[in-house]
Tab-separated table of C-alpha atoms and ligand atoms in Angstrom:
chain	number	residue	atom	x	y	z
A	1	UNK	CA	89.730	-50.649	39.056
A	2	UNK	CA	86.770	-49.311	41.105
A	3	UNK	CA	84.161	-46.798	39.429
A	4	UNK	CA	85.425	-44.228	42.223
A	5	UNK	CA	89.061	-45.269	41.445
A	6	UNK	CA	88.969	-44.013	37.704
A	7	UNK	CA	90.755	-40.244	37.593
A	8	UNK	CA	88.761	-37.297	36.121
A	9	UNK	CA	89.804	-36.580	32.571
A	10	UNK	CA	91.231	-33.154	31.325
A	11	UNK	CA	93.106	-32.989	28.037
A	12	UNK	CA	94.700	-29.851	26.028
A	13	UNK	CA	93.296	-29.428	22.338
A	14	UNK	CA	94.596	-27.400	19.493
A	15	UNK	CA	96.116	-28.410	16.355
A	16	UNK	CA	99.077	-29.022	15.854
A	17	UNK	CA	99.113	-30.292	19.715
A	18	UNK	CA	101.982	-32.311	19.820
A	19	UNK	CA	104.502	-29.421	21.469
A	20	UNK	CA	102.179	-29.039	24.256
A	21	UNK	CA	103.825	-28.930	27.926
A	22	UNK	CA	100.597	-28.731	28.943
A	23	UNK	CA	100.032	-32.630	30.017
A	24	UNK	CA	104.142	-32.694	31.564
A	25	UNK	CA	102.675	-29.514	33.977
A	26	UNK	CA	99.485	-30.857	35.198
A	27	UNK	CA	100.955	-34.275	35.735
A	28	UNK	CA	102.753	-32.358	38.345
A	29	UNK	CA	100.241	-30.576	39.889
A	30	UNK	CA	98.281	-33.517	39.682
A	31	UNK	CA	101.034	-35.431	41.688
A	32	UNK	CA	101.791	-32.396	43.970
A	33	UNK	CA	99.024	-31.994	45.141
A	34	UNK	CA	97.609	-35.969	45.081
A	35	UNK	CA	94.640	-34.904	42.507
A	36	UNK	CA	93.274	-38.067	40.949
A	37	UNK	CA	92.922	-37.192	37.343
A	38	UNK	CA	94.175	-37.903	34.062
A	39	UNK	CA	95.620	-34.999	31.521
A	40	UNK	CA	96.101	-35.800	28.022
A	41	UNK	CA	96.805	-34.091	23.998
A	42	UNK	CA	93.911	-34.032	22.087
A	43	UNK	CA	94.618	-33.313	18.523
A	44	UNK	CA	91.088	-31.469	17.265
A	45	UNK	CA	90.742	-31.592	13.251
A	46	UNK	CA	90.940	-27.605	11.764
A	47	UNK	CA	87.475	-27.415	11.040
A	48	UNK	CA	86.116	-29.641	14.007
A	49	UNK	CA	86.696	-28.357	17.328
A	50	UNK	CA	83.169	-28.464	18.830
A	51	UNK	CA	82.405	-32.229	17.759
A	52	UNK	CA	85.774	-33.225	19.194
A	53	UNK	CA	84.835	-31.424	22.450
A	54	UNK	CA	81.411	-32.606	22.404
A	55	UNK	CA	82.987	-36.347	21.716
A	56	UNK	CA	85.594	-35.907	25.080
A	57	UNK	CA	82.584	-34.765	26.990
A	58	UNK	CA	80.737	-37.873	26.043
A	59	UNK	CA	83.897	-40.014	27.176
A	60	UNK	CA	83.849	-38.081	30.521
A	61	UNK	CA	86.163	-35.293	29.960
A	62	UNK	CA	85.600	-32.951	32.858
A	63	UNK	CA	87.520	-29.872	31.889
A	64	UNK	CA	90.076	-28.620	28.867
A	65	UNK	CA	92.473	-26.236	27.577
A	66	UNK	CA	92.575	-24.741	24.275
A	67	UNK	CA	95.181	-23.569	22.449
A	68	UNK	CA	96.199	-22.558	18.306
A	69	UNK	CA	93.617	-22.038	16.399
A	70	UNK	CA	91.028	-22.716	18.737
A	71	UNK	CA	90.418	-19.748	21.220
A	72	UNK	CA	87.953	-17.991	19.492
A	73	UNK	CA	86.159	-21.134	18.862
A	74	UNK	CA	85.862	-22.023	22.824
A	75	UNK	CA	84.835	-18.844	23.352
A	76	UNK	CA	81.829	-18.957	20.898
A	77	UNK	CA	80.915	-22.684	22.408
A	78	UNK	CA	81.238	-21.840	25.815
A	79	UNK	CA	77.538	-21.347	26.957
A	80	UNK	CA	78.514	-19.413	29.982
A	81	UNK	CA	81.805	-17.090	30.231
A	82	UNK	CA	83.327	-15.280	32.724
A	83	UNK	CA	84.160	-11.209	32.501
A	84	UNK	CA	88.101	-12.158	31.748
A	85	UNK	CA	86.695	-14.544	28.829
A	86	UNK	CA	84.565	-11.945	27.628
A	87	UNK	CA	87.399	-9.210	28.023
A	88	UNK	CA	89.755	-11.413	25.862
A	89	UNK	CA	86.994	-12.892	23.405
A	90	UNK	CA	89.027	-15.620	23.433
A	91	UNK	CA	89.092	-19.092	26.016
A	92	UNK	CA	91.565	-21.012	26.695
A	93	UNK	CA	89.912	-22.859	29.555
A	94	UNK	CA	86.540	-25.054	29.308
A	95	UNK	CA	85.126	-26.757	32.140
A	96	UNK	CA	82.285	-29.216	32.033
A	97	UNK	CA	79.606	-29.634	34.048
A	98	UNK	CA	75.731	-30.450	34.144
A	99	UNK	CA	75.466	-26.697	33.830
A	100	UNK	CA	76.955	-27.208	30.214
A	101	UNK	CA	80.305	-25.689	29.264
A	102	UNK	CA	81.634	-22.754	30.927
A	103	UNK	CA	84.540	-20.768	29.245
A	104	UNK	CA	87.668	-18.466	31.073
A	105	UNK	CA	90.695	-17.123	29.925
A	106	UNK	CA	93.443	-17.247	32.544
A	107	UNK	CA	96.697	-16.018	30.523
A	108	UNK	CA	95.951	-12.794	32.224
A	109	UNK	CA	96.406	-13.465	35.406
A	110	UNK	CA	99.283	-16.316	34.233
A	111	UNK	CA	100.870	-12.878	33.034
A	112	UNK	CA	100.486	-11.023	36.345
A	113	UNK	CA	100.900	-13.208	38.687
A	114	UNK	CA	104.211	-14.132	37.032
A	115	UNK	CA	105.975	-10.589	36.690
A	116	UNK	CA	104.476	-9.267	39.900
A	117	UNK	CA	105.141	-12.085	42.278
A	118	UNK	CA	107.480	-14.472	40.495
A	119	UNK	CA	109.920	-11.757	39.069
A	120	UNK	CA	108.813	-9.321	42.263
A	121	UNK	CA	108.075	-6.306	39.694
A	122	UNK	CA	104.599	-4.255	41.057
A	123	UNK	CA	102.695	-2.787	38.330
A	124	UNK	CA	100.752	-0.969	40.232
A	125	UNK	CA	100.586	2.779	39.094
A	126	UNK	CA	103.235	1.945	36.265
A	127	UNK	CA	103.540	2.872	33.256
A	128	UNK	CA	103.134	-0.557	30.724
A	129	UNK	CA	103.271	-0.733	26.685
A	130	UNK	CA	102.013	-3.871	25.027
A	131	UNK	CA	103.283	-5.005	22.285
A	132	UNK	CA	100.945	-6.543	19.516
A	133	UNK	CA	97.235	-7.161	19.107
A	134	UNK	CA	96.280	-10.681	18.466
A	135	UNK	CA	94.705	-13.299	20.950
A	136	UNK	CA	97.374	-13.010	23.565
A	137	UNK	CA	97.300	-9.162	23.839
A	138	UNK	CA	93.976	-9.162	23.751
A	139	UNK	CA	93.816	-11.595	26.636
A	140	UNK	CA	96.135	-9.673	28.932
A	141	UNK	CA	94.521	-6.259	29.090
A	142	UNK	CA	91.469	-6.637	31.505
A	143	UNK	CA	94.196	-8.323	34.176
A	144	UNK	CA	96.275	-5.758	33.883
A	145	UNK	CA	93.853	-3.037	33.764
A	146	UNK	CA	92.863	-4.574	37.840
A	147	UNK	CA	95.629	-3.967	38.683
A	148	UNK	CA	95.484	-0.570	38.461
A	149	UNK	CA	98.412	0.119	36.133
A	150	UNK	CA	99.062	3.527	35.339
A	151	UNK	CA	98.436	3.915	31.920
A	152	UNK	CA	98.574	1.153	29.050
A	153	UNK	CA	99.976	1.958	25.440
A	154	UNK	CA	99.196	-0.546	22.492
A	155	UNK	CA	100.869	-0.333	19.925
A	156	UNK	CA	100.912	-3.135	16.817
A	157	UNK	CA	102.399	-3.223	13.443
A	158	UNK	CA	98.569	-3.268	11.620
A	159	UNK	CA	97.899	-0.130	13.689
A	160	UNK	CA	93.841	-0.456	13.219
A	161	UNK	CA	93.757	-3.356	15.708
A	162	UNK	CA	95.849	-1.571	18.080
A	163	UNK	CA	92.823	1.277	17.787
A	164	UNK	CA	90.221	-0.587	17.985
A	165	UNK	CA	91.776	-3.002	21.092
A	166	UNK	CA	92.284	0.623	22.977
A	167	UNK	CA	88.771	2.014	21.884
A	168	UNK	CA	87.213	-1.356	23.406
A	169	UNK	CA	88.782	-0.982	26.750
A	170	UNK	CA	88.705	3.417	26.966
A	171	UNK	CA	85.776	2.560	29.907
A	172	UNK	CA	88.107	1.018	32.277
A	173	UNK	CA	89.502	4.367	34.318
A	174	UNK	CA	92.841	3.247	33.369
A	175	UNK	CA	94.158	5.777	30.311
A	176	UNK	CA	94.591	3.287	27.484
A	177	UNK	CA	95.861	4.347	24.197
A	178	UNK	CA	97.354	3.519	20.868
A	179	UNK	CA	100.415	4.075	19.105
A	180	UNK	CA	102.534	3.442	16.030
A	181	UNK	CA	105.957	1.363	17.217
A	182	UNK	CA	108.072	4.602	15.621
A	183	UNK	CA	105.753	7.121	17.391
A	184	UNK	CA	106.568	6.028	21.007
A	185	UNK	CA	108.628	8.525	22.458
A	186	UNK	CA	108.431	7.939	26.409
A	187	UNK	CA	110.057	5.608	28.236
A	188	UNK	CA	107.949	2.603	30.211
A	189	UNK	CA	108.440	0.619	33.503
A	190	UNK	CA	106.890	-2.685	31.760
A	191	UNK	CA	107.044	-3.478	28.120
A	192	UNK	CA	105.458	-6.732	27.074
A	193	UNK	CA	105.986	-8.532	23.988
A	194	UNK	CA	102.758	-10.155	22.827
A	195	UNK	CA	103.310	-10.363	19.237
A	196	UNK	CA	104.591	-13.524	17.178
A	197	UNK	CA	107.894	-11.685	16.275
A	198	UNK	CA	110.016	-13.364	18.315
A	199	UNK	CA	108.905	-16.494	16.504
A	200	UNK	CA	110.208	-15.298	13.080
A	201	UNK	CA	113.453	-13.594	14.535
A	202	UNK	CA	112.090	-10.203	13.867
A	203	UNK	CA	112.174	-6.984	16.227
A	204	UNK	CA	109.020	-4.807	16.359
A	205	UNK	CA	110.929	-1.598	15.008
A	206	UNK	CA	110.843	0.144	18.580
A	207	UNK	CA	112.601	3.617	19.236
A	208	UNK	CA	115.568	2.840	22.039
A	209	UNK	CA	114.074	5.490	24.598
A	210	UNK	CA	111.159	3.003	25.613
A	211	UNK	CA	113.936	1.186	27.329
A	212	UNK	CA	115.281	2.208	30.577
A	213	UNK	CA	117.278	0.848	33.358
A	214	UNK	CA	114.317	0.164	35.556
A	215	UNK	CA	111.948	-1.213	32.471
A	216	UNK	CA	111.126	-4.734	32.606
A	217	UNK	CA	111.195	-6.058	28.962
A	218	UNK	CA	108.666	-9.506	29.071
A	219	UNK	CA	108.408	-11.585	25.783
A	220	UNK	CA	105.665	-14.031	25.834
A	221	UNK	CA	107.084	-16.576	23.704
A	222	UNK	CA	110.068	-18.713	25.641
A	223	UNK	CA	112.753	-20.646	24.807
A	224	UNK	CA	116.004	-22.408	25.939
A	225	UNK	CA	117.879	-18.889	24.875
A	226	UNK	CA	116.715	-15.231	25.346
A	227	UNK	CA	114.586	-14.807	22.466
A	228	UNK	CA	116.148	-11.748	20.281
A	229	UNK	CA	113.548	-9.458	21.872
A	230	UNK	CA	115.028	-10.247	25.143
A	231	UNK	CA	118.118	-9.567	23.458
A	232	UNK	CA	117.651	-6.632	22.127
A	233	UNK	CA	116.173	-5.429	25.749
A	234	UNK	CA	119.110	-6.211	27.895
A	235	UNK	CA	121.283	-4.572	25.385
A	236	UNK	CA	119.555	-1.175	25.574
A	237	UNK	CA	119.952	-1.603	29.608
A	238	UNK	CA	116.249	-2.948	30.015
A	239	UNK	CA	115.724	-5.774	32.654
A	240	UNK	CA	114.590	-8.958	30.663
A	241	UNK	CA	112.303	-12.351	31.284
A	242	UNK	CA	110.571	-14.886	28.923
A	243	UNK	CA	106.989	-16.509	29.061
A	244	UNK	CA	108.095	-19.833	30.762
A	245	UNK	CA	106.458	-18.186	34.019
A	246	UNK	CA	103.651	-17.105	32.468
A	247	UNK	CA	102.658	-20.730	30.691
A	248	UNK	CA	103.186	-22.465	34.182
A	249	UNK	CA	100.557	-19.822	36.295
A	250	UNK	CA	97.942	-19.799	33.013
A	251	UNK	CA	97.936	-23.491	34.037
A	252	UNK	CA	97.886	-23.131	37.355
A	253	UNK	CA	95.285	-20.883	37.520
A	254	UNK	CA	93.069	-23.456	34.897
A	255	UNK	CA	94.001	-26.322	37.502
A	256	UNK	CA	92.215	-23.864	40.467
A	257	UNK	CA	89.108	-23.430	38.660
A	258	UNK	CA	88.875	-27.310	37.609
A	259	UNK	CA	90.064	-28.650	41.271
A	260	UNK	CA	89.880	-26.076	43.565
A	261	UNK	CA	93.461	-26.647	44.393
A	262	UNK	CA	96.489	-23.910	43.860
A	263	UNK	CA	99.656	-25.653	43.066
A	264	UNK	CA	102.764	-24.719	43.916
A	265	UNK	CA	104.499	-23.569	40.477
A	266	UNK	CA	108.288	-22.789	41.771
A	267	UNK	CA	109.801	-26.212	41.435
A	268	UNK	CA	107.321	-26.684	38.035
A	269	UNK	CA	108.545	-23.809	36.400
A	270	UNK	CA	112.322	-25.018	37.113
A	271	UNK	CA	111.350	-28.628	36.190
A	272	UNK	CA	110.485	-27.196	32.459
A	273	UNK	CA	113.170	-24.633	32.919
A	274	UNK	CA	115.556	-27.786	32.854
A	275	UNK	CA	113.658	-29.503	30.034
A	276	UNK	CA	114.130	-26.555	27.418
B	301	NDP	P1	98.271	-13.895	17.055
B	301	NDP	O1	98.591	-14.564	15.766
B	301	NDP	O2	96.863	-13.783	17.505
B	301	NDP	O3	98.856	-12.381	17.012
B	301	NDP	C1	100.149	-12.136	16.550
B	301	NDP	C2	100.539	-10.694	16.830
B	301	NDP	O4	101.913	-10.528	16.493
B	301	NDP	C3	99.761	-9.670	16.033
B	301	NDP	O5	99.593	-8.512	16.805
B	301	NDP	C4	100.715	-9.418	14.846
B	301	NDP	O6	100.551	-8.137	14.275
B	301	NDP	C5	102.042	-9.473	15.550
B	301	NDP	N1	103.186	-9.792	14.679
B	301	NDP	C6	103.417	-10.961	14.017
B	301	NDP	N2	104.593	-10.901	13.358
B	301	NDP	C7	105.117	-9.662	13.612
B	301	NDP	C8	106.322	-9.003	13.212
B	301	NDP	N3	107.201	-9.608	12.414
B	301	NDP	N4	106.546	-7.745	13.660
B	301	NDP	C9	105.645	-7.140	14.488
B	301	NDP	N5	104.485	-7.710	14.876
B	301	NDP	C10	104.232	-8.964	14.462
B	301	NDP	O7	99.194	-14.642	18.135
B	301	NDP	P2	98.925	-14.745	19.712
B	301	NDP	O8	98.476	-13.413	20.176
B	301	NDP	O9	98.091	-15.930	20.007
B	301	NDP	O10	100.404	-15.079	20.264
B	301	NDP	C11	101.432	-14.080	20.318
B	301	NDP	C12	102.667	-14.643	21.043
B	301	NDP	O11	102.370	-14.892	22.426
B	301	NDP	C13	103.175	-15.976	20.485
B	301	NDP	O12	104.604	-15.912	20.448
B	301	NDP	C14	102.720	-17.004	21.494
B	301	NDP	O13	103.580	-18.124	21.533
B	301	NDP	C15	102.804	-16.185	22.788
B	301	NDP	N6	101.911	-16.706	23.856
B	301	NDP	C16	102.502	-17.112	25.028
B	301	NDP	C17	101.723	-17.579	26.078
B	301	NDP	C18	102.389	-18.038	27.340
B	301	NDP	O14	101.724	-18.642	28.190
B	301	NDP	N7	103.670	-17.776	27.522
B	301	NDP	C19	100.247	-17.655	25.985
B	301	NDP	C20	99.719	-17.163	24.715
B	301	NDP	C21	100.555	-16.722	23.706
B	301	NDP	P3	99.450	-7.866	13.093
B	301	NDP	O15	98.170	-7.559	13.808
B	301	NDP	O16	100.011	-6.709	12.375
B	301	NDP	O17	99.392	-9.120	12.269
């Protein structure tokens, strides 16, 4: 193999790291769109993240996700970040270059770009409540905020980070607020579950009039069977959709900054569709 011949490296790192779909999804961008690099797992120890990163950079890594427990950590190694990264104070995409290691956060816009053009729901001027207020809510808020939403509600079951997530983003010219799960007493056109619930089997205790016929009910997490937030959604009458789409245009979106290439995510999201 020629010097020239030898693909650029990426790899996703978090721990534990063996679920990832991440290396399955940009082999197929990679083949799609006839990019000449190599993605692989890299399984970081808890307490060292930046030597492992520092250690792929030295083996020619040119680029990374990051993923559980590691966000906050990117973001605080990044040396240069960009006003979504910042936004989210988290990263879940590092790229390297001689410039040292820049940091972005693209679930945002994975969340967007899937409900607005992949399920064809505009959020433009709607009315959106967002469930939770860890790394993943935190993430979504500036992309959704650009997109000139008409109002955003958090509301979280420790209701202090729900407050202070609200408080950090009252600049924006987009009313955000905060609210207890039992307080909410209108009815939205987006609801999006960003907490771990869904994980546990357990239902953020939401009153039924947040639900109408027109909401769309999005849960983050995905799996081979509506998750029982989904569930619970479609039974009050709410339209329903998981976070398959929304893990496949994070990526795609981290594969644009790295390669300058957009991949086509249709036939990847129903290639892992198939796999689940
Ligand atoms: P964090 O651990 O940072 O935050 C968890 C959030 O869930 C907190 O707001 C927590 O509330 C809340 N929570 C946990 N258990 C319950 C419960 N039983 N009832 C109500 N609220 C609860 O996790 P992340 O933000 O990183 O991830 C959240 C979800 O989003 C996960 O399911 C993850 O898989 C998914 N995700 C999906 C992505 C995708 O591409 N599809 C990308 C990123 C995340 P409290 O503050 O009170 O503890």
């Amino acid at each position: 193999m020629t010097l020239e011949s030898v693909p650029d490296r990426y790899a996703v790192i978090g721990n534990p790291i063996e679920h990832s779909k991440s290396p399955q999804v940009h082999a197929l961008f990679a083949q799609q769109t006839g990019q000449a690099m190599h993605y692989e797992r890299l399984l970081a120890p808890i307490d060292g993240f930046a030597e492992s990163v520092h250690e792929f950079i030295a083996q020619g890594g040119r680029g990374a996700n990051v993923t559980v427990p590691f966000k906050l950590e990117a973001f605080a190694l990044a040396q240069e970040l960009t006003p979504r990264a910042q936004a989210a104070g988290a990263v879940n995409t590092l790229s390297f270059s001689v410039d040292g290691i820049q940091g972005d956060n693209t679930d945002g816009v994975g969340l967007v770009r899937d409900i607005t053009r992949n399920a064809g729901v505009p959020i433009k001027n709607r009315s959106v409540l967002l469930l939770g207020a860890g790394g993943a809510a935190r993430g979504v808020i500036l992309p959704l905020i650009e997109e000139n939403i008409a109002g955003l509600v958090i509301a979280n079951r420790t209701q202090p980070r729900a407050m202070e997530l609200a408080q950090q983003f009252s600049y924006s010219g987009v009313p955000v607020s905060s609210a207890a799960f039992e307080q909410l007493d209108q009815c939205f056109d987006v609801i999006i579950n960003a907490t771990s619930a869904s994980l546990d089997s357990a239902l953020p205790p939401l009153p039924d009039c947040v639900f109408g016929p027109e909401t769309l009910a999005y849960d983050m997490m995905y799996a081979a069977q509506p998750t029982i937030f989904m569930q619970h959604a479609a039974r009050q009458g709410a339209k329903v959709r998981d976070g398959l789409g929304m893990l496949i245009e994070q990526a795609a979106e981290s594969f644009f900054i790295w390669r300058s290439v957009r991949p086509e995510t249709a036939s990847v999201y129903q290639w892992l569709r198939d796999q689940l």
